[in-house]
Short mmCIF file of C-alpha atoms in Angstrom, two decimals:
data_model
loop_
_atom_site.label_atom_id
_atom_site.label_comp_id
_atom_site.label_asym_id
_atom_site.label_seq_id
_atom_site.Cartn_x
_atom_site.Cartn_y
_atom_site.Cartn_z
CA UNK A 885 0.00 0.00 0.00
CA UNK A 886 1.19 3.41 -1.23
CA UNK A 887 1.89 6.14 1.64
CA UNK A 888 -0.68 8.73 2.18
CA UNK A 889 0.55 12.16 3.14
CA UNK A 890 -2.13 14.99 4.85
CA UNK A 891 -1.58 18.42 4.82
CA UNK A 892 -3.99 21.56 6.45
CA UNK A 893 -6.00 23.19 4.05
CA UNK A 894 -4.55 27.23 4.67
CA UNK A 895 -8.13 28.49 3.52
CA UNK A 896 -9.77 27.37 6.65
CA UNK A 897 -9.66 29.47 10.03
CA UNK A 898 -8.38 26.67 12.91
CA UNK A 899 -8.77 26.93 16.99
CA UNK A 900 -8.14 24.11 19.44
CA UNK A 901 -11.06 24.43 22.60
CA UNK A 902 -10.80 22.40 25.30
CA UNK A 903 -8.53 19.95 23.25
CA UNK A 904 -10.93 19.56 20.46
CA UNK A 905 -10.72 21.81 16.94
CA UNK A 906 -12.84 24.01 15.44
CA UNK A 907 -12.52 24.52 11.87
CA UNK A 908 -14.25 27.34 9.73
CA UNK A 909 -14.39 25.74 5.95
CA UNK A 910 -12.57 28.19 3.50
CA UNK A 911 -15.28 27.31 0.86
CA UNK A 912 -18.56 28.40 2.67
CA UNK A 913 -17.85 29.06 6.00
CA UNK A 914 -19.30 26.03 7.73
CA UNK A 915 -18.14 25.59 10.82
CA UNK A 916 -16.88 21.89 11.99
CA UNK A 917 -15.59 20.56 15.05
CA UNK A 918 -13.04 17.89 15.62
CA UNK A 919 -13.16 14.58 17.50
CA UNK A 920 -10.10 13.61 19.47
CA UNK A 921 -9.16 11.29 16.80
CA UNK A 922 -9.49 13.45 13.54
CA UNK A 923 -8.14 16.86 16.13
CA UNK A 924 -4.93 14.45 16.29
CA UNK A 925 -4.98 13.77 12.53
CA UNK A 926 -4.80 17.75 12.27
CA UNK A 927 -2.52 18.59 14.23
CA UNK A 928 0.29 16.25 12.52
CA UNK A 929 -0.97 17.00 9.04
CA UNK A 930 2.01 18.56 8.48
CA UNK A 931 2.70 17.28 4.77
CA UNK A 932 5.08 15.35 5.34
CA UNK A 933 4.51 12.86 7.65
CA UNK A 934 2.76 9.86 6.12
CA UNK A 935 -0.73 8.91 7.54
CA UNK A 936 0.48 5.19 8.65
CA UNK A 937 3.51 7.21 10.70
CA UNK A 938 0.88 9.33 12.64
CA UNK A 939 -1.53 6.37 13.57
CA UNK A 940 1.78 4.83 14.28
CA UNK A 941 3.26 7.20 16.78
CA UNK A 942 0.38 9.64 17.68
CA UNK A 943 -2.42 7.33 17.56
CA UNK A 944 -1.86 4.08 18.77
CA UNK A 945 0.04 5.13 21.34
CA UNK A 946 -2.54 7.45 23.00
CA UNK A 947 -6.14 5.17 21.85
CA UNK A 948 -6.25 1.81 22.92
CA UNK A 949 -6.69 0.17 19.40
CA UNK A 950 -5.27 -2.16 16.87
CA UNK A 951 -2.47 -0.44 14.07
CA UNK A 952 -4.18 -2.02 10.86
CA UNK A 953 -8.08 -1.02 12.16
CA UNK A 954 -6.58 1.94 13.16
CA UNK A 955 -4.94 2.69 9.81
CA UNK A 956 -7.91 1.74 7.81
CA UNK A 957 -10.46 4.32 10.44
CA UNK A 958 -7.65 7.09 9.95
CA UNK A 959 -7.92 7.13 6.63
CA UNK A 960 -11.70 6.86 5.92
CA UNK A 961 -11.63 9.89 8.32
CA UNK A 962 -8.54 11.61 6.41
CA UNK A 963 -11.18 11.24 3.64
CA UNK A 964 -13.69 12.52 4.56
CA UNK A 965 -12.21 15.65 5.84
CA UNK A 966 -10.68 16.23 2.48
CA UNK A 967 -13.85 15.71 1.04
CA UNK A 968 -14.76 18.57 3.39
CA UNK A 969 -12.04 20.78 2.23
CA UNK A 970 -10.12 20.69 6.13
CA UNK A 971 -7.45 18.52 4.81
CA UNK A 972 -5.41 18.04 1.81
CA UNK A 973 -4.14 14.54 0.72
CA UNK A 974 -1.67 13.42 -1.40
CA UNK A 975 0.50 10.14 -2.33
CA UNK A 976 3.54 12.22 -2.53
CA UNK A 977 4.93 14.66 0.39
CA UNK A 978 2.61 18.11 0.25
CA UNK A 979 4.89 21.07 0.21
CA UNK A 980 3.06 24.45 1.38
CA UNK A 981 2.58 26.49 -2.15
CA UNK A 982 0.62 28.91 0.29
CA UNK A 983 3.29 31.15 1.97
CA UNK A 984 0.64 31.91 5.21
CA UNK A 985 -0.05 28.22 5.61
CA UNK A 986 -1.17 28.01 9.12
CA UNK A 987 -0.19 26.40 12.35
CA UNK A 988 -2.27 24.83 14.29
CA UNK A 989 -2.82 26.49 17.83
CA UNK B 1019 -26.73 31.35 14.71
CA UNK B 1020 -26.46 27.72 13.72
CA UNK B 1021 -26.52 24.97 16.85
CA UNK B 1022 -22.60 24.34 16.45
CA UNK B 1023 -21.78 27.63 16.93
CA UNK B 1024 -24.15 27.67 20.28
CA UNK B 1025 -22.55 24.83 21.26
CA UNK B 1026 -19.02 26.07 20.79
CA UNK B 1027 -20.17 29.60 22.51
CA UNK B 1028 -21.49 27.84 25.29
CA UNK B 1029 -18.54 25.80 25.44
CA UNK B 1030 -15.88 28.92 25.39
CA UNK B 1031 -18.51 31.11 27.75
CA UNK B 1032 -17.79 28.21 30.65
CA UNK B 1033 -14.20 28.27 30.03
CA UNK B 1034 -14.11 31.92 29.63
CA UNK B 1035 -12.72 31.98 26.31
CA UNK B 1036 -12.75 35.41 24.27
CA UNK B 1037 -13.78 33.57 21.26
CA UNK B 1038 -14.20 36.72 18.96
CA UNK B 1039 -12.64 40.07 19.32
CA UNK B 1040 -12.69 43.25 17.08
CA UNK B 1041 -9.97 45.36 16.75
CA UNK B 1042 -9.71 48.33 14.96
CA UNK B 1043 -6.48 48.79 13.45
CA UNK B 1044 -6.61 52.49 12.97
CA UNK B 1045 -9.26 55.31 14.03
CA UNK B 1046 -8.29 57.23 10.47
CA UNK B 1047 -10.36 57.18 7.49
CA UNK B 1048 -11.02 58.65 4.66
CA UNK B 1049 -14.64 59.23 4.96
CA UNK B 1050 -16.16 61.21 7.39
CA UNK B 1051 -19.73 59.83 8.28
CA UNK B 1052 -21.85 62.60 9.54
CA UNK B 1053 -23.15 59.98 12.54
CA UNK B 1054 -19.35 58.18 13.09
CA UNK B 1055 -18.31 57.72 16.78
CA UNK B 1056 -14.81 58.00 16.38
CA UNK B 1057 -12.37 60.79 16.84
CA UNK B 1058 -10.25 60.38 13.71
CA UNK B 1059 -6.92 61.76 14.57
CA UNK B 1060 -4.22 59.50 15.24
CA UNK B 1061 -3.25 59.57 18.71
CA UNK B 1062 -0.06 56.82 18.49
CA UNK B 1063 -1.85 53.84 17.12
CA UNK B 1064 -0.05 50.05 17.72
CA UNK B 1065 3.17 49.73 15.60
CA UNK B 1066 3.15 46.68 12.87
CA UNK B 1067 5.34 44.69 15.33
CA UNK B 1068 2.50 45.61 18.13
CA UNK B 1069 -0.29 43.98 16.65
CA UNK B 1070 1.59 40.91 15.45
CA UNK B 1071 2.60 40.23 19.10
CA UNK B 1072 -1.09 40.70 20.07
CA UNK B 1073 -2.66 39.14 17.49
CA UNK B 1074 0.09 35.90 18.65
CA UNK B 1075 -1.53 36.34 22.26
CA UNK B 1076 -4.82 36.48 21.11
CA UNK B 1077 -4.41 32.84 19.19
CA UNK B 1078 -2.88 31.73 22.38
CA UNK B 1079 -5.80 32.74 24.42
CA UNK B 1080 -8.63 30.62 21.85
CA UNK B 1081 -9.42 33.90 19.62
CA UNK B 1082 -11.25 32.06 16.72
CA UNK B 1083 -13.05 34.77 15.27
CA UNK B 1084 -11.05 37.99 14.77
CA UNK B 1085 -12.91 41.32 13.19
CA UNK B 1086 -10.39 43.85 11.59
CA UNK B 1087 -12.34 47.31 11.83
CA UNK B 1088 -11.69 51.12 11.93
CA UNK B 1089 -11.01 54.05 11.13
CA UNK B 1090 -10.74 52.42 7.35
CA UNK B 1091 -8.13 49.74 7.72
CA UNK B 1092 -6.84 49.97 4.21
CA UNK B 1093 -5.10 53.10 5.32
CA UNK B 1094 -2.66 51.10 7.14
CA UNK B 1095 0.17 50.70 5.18
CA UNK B 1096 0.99 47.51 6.71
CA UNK B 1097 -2.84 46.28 6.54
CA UNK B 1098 -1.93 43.16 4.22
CA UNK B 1099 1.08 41.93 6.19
CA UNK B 1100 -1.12 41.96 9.12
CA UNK B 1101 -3.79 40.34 7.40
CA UNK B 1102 -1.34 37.19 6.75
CA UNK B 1103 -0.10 37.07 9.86
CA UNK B 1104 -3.56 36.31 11.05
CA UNK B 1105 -4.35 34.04 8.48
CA UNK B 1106 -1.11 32.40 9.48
CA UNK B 1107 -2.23 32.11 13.03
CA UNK B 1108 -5.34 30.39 11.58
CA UNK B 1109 -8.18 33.66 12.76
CA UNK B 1110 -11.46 33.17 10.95
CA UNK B 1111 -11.17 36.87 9.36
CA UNK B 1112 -14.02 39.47 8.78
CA UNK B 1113 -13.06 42.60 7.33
CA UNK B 1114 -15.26 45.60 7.84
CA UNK B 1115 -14.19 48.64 5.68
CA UNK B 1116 -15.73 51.22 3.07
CA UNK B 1117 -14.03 49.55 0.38
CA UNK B 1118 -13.14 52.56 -1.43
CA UNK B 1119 -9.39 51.80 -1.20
CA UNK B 1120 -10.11 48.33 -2.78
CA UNK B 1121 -9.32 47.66 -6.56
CA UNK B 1122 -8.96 43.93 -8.51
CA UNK B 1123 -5.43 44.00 -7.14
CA UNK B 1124 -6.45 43.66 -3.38
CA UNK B 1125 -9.60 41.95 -3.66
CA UNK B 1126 -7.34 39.07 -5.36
CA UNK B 1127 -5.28 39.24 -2.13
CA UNK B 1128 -8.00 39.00 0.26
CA UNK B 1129 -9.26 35.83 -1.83
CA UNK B 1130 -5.83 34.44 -1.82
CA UNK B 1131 -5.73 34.99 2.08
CA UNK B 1132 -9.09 33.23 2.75
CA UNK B 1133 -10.90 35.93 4.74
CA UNK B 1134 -14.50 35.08 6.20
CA UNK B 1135 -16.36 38.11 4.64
CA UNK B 1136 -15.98 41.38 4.35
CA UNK B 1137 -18.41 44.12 5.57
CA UNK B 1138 -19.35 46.95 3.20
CA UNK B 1139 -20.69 50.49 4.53
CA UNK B 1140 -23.96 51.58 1.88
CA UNK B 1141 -26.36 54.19 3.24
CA UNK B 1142 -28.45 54.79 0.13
CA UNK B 1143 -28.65 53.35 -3.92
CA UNK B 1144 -28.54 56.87 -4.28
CA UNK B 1145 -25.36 58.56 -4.56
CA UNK B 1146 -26.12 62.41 -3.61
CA UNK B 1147 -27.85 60.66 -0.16
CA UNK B 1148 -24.71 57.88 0.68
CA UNK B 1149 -21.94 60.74 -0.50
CA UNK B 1150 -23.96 63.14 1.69
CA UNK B 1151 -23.60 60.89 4.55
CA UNK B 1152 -19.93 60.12 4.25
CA UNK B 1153 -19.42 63.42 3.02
CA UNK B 1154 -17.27 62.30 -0.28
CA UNK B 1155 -18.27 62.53 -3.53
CA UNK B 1156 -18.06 59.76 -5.34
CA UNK B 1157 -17.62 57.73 -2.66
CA UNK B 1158 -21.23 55.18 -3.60
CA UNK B 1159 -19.31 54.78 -6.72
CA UNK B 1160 -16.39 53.71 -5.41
CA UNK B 1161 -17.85 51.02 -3.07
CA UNK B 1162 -19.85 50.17 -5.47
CA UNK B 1163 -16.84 48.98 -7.94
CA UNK B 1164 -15.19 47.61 -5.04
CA UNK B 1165 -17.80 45.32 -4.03
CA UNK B 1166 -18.13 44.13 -7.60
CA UNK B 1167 -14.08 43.50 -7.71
CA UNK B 1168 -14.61 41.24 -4.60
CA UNK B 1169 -17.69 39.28 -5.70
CA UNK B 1170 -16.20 38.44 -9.02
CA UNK B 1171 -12.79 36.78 -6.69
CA UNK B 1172 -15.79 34.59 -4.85
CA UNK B 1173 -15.52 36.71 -1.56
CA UNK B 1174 -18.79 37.07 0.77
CA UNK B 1175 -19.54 40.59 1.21
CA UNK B 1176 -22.22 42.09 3.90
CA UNK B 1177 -23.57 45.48 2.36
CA UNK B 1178 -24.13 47.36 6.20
CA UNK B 1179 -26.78 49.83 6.55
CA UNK B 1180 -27.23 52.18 9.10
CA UNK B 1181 -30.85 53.90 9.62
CA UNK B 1182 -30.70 57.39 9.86
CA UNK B 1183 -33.20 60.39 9.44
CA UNK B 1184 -30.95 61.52 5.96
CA UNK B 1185 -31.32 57.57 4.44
CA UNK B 1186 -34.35 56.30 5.92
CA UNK B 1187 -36.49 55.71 2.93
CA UNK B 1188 -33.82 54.46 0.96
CA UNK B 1189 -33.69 50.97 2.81
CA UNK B 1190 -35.55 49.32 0.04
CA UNK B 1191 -33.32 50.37 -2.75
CA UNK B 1192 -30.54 49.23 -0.89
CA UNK B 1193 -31.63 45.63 -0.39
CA UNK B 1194 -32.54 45.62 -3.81
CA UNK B 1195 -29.31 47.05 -4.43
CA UNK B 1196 -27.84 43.93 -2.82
CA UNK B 1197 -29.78 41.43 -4.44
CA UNK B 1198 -28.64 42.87 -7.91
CA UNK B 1199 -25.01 42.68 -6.63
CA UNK B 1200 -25.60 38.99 -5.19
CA UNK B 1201 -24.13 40.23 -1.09
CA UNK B 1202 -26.41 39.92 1.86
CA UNK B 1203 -27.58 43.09 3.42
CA UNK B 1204 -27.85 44.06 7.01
CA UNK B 1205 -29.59 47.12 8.72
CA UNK B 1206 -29.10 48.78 11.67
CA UNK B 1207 -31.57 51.57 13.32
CA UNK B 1208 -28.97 52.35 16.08
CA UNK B 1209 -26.63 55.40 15.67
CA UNK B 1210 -24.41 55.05 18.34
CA UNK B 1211 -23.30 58.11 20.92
CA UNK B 1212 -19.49 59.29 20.46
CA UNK B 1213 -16.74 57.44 22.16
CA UNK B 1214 -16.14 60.19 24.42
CA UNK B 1215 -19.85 60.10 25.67
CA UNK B 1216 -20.93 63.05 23.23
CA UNK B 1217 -24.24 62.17 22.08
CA UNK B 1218 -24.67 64.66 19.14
CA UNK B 1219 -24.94 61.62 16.73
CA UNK B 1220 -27.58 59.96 18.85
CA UNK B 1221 -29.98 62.76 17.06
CA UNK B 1222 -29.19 61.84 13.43
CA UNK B 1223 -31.29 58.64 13.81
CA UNK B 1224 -34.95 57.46 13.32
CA UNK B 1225 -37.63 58.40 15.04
CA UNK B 1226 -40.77 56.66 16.51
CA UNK B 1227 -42.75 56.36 13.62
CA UNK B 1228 -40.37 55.18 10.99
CA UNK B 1229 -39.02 52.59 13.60
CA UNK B 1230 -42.66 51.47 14.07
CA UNK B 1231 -42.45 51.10 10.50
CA UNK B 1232 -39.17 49.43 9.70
CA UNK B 1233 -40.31 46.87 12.87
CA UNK B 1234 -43.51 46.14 10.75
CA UNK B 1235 -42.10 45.20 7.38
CA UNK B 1236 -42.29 41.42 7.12
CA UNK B 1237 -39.01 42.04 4.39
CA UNK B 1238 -37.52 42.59 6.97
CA UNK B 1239 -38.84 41.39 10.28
CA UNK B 1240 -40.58 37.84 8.85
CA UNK B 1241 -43.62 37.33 10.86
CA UNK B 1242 -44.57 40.63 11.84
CA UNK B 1243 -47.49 39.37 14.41
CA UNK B 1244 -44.04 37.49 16.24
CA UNK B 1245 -41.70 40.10 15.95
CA UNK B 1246 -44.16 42.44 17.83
CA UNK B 1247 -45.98 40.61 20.12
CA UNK B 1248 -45.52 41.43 23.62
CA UNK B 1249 -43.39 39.00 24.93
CA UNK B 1250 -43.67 36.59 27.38
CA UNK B 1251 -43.11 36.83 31.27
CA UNK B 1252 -39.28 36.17 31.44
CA UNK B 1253 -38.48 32.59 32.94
CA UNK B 1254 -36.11 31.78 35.83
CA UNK B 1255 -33.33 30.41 33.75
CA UNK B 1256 -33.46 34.09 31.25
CA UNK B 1257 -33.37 35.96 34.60
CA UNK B 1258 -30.29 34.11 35.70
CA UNK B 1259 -28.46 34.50 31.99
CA UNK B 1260 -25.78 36.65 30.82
CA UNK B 1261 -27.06 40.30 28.92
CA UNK B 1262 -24.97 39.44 25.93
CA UNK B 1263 -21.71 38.24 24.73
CA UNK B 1264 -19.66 41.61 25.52
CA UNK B 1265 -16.91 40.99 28.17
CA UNK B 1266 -18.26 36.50 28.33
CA UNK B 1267 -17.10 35.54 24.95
CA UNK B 1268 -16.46 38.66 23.10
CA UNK B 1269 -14.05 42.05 23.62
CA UNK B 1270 -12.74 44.81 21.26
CA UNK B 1271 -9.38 46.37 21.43
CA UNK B 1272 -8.67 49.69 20.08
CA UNK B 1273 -5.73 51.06 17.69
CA UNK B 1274 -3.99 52.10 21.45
CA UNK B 1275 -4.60 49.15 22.75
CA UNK B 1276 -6.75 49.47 24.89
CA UNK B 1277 -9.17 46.37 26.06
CA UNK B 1278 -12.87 47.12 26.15
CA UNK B 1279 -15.37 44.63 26.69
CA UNK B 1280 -17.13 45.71 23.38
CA UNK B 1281 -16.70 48.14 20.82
CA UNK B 1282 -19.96 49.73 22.34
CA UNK B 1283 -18.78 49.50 25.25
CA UNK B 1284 -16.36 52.30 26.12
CA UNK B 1285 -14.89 50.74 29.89
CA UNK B 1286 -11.62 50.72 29.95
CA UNK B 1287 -10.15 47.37 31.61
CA UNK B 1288 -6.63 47.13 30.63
CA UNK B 1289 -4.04 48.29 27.57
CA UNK B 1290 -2.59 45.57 25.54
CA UNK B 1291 1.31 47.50 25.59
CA UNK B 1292 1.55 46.91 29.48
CA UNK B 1293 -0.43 43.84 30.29
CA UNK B 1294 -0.73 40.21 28.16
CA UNK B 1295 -4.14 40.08 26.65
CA UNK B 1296 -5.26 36.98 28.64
CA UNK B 1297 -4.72 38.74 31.79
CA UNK B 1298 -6.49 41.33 31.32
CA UNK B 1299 -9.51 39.13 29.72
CA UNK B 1300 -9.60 36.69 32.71
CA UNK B 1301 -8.34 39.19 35.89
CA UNK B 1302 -9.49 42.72 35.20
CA UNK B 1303 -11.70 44.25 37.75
CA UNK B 1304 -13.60 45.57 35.40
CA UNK B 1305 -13.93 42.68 32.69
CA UNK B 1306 -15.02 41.09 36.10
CA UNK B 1307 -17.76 43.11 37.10
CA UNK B 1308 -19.35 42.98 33.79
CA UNK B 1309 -19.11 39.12 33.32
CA UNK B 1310 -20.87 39.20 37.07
CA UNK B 1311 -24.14 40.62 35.78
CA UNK B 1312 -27.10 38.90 35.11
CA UNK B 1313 -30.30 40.15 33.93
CA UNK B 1314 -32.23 39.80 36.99
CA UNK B 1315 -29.59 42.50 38.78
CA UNK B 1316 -30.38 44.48 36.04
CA UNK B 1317 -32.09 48.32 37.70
CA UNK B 1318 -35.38 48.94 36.26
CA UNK B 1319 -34.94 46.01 33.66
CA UNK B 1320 -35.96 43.26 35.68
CA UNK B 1321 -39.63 44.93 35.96
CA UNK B 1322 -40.02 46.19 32.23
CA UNK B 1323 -42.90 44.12 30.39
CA UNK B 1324 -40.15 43.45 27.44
CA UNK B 1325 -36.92 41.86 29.44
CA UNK B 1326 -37.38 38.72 27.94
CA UNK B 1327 -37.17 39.98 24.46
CA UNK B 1328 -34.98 43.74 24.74
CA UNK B 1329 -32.38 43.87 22.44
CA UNK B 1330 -30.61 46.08 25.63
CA UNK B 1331 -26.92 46.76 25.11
CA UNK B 1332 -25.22 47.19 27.98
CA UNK B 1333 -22.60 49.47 26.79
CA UNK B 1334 -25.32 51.88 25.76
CA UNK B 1335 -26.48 51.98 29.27
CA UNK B 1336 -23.05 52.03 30.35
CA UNK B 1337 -22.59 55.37 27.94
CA UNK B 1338 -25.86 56.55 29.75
CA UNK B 1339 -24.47 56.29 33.20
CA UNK B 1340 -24.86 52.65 34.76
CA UNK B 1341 -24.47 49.54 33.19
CA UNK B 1342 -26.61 47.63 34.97
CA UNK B 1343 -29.37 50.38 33.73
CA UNK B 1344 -31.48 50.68 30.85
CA UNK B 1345 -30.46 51.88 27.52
CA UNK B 1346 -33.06 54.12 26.07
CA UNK B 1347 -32.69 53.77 22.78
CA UNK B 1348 -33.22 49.79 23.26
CA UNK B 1349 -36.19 50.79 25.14
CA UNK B 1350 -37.67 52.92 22.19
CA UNK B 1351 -37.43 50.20 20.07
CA UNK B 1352 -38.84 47.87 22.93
CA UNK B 1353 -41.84 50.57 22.29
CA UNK B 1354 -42.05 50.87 18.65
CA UNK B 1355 -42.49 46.92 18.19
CA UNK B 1356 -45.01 46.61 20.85
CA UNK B 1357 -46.64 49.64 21.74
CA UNK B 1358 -46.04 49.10 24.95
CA UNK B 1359 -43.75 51.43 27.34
CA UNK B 1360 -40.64 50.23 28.92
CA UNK B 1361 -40.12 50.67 32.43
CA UNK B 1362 -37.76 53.25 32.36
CA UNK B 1363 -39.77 55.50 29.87
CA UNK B 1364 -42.93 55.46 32.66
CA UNK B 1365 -39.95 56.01 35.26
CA UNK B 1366 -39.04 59.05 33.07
CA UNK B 1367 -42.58 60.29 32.87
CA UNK B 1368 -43.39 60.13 36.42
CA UNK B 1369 -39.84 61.92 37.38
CA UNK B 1370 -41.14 64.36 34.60
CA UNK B 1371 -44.52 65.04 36.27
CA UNK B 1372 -42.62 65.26 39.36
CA UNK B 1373 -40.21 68.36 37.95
CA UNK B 1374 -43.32 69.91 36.76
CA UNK B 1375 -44.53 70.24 40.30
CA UNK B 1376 -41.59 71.01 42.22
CA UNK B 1377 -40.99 73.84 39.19
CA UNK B 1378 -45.01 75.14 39.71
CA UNK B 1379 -44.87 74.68 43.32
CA UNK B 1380 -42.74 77.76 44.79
CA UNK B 1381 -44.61 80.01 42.09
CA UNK B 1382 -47.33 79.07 43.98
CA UNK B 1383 -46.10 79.48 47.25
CA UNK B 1384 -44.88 83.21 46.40
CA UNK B 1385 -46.77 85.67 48.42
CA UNK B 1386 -48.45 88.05 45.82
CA UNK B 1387 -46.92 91.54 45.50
#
């Protein structure tokens, strides 16, 4: 299986609250909040980490749950919030073409 | 305001989290609104490197939504490299501005920088009664063009209307005005007193009768038999709840710095150059008071027939003297959409029978010559 790498969408406006994000979609201002699970997916969407190396290290190790089922939720969630416009995904490393791509805070 | 957003409000108002601020990057502009509230002289407004460190302390303290006002913020030279550093920081950006300044040019930056929406001034479709108002010629044309420039880049745009005596039958034409131009439309019947208390501009707006009328347009109001029914008996839950989001979940911050806890709200609780933002938000006396109010402490409120429904702005009342008091130009629209007094405006009757007799009373008691 090919890597997956996720980057953050810069057109969307981004705040963590009480641990969980909210995220304003750049396309028509719909406004989404984050589960723990996809909030962690964010937050290490940084382009050029590959999706299995974040369920790996940042996932696993905090959820009590099984790499491969973990894998396989992580990315039906990775696409669905690229269907949403919140994330970008790629099979090759994303590098930021916007020069005010945001960091997560 | 959808359910997520009352959930996250809810959410941020338990954790006392300012979740949206305003602040106006400059008091100068280059119109000068016969009703503005602002003094437009620059007094020593916040350097570039200023409002990037508060604008990184405002992220840090959960500021989602961030309003860039003025003055006219295009006159800051520095206005787009302030613009990215908030989009860096990830704000949700709404712009509020004349648009005069704005050309295809900067309408294809604010696109590229993914702001929100961006807030357009019109007081009439008709040019001699906006450039009356903003006293610059040309200046409907101008935001006109502008608005057009940011549609055709895919931006939002709110056209903003203020209800004044000079524009008040023009409110039609602008809506339609908006509907050609494919923006929503807002309006506004409150003309707000001067920052400094001076309340000169208070008399440019609408009176009684066109208020009653505006309040009884279903255009604008939907069900007009709702909108002006006299509301219910307030419940024990709306007498223990917060007046409004100023100082809970929202604050403004002017070009000096200085922390209010609403643009309409002129108490001063702290200055961003000698205190962090967050400290001032969560330990200010005065940020503190506010946030301790609830609407049954409110004087004279609490026994007014429309406290369940008063669109009452505390600042206003603030700007008449007590902010846990009424504010009488909520209180004439309280009137206009019911017919029924407020509380205060009998209190203000009686007191004025009263200084009728105390004024006829020694006349009377004056021996005769």
């Amino acid at each position: 299986m090919s890597s997956l790498y996720l980057a953050r969408n810069p057109r969307v406006a981004a705040r963590s609250l009480d641990g969980e994000m909210m995220i304003m979609s750049g396309r028509d201002s719909t406004l989404f909040t984050l589960n723990k699970t996809a909030t962690v997916l964010w937050q290490f969407a940084d382009g050029a980490t590959p999706l299995d190396q974040i369920v790996e290290r940042r996932i696993c190790s905090r959820f009590d749950v099984e790499p491969a089922e973990a894998l396989q939720d992580a990315e039906t969630l990775a696409r669905e919030l690229a269907s949403r416009e919140i994330l970008q995904l790629s099979e090759e490393p994303i590098l930021p073409r916007n020069p005010v791509a945001g960091e997560p805070r | 305001m959808s359910s997520l957003l009352e959930e996250v409000s809810a959410k941020a108002l338990k954790l006392n989290i300012p979740l949206s601020v305003q602040l106006d990057l400059t008091y100068r502009c280059n119109e000068r609104c016969v009703h503005c509230y602002l003094d437009h002289d620059d007094h020593g407004e916040m350097t570039t490197t200023e409002i990037k460190h508060l604008l990184d302390e405002m992220a840090d303290a959960g500021v989602f939504i961030l309003t860039l006002s003025g003055g006219e913020i295009f006159l800051r030279k520095d206005f787009f490299e302030l613009l990215e550093h908030a989009r860096r920081l990830m704000f949700c950006v709404k712009l509020k501005t004349n648009a005069v300044l704005i050309r295809e040019r900067e309408a294809a930056r604010l696109r590229d920088l993914a702001v929100e929406s961006i807030q357009v001034s019109i007081y009439s479709h008709r040019p001699e009664v906006h450039d009356a108002i903003t006293l610059i010629p040309g200046s409907l044309q101008r935001s006109l063009n502008a608005i057009r420039f940011l549609k055709s880049q895919g931006l939002k745009v709110i056209i903003a209307n203020v209800l004044m005596t000079q524009n008040m039958q023009d409110y039609p034409g602008v809506r339609a005005l908006a509907e050609e131009l494919g923006v929503e439309c807002t309006l506004d019947p409150t003309v707000t007193p001067m920052m400094d208390g001076n309340r000169f501009t208070v008399n440019l707006g609408v009176d009684q009768s066109a208020l009653r009328q505006v309040f009884r347009d279903a255009s604008l109001v939907g069900d007009v038999n709702e909108f002006c029914a006299i509301p219910a008996k307030p419940s024990e839950n709306e007498l223990e709840s917060t007046p409004c989001s100023a100082g809970h979940t929202a604050c403004y911050v002017s070009p000096y710095g200085e922390v209010f806890p609403c643009v309409q709200f002129p108490l001063p609780t702290g200055n961003v150059r000698r205190q962090r933002f967050v400290d001032i938000w969560r330990y200010s006396i005065q940020m503190r008071e506010v946030r301790s109010i609830r609407v049954k402490d409110l004087t004279t409120c609490t026994s007014c027939t429309h406290v369940s429904s008063c669109t009452r702005c505390p600042g206003l009342a603030y700007m008449e003297g007590n902010m846990r008091g009424p504010s009488s130009q909520d209180c004439e629209k309280s009137f206009a959409r019911t017919g029924v007094p407020s509380a205060n405006m009998l209190e203000k009757k009686r007191a004025g029978i009263n200084l009728v007799q105390i004024r006829v009373l020694p006349n009377m008691a004056r021996p005769a010559a």
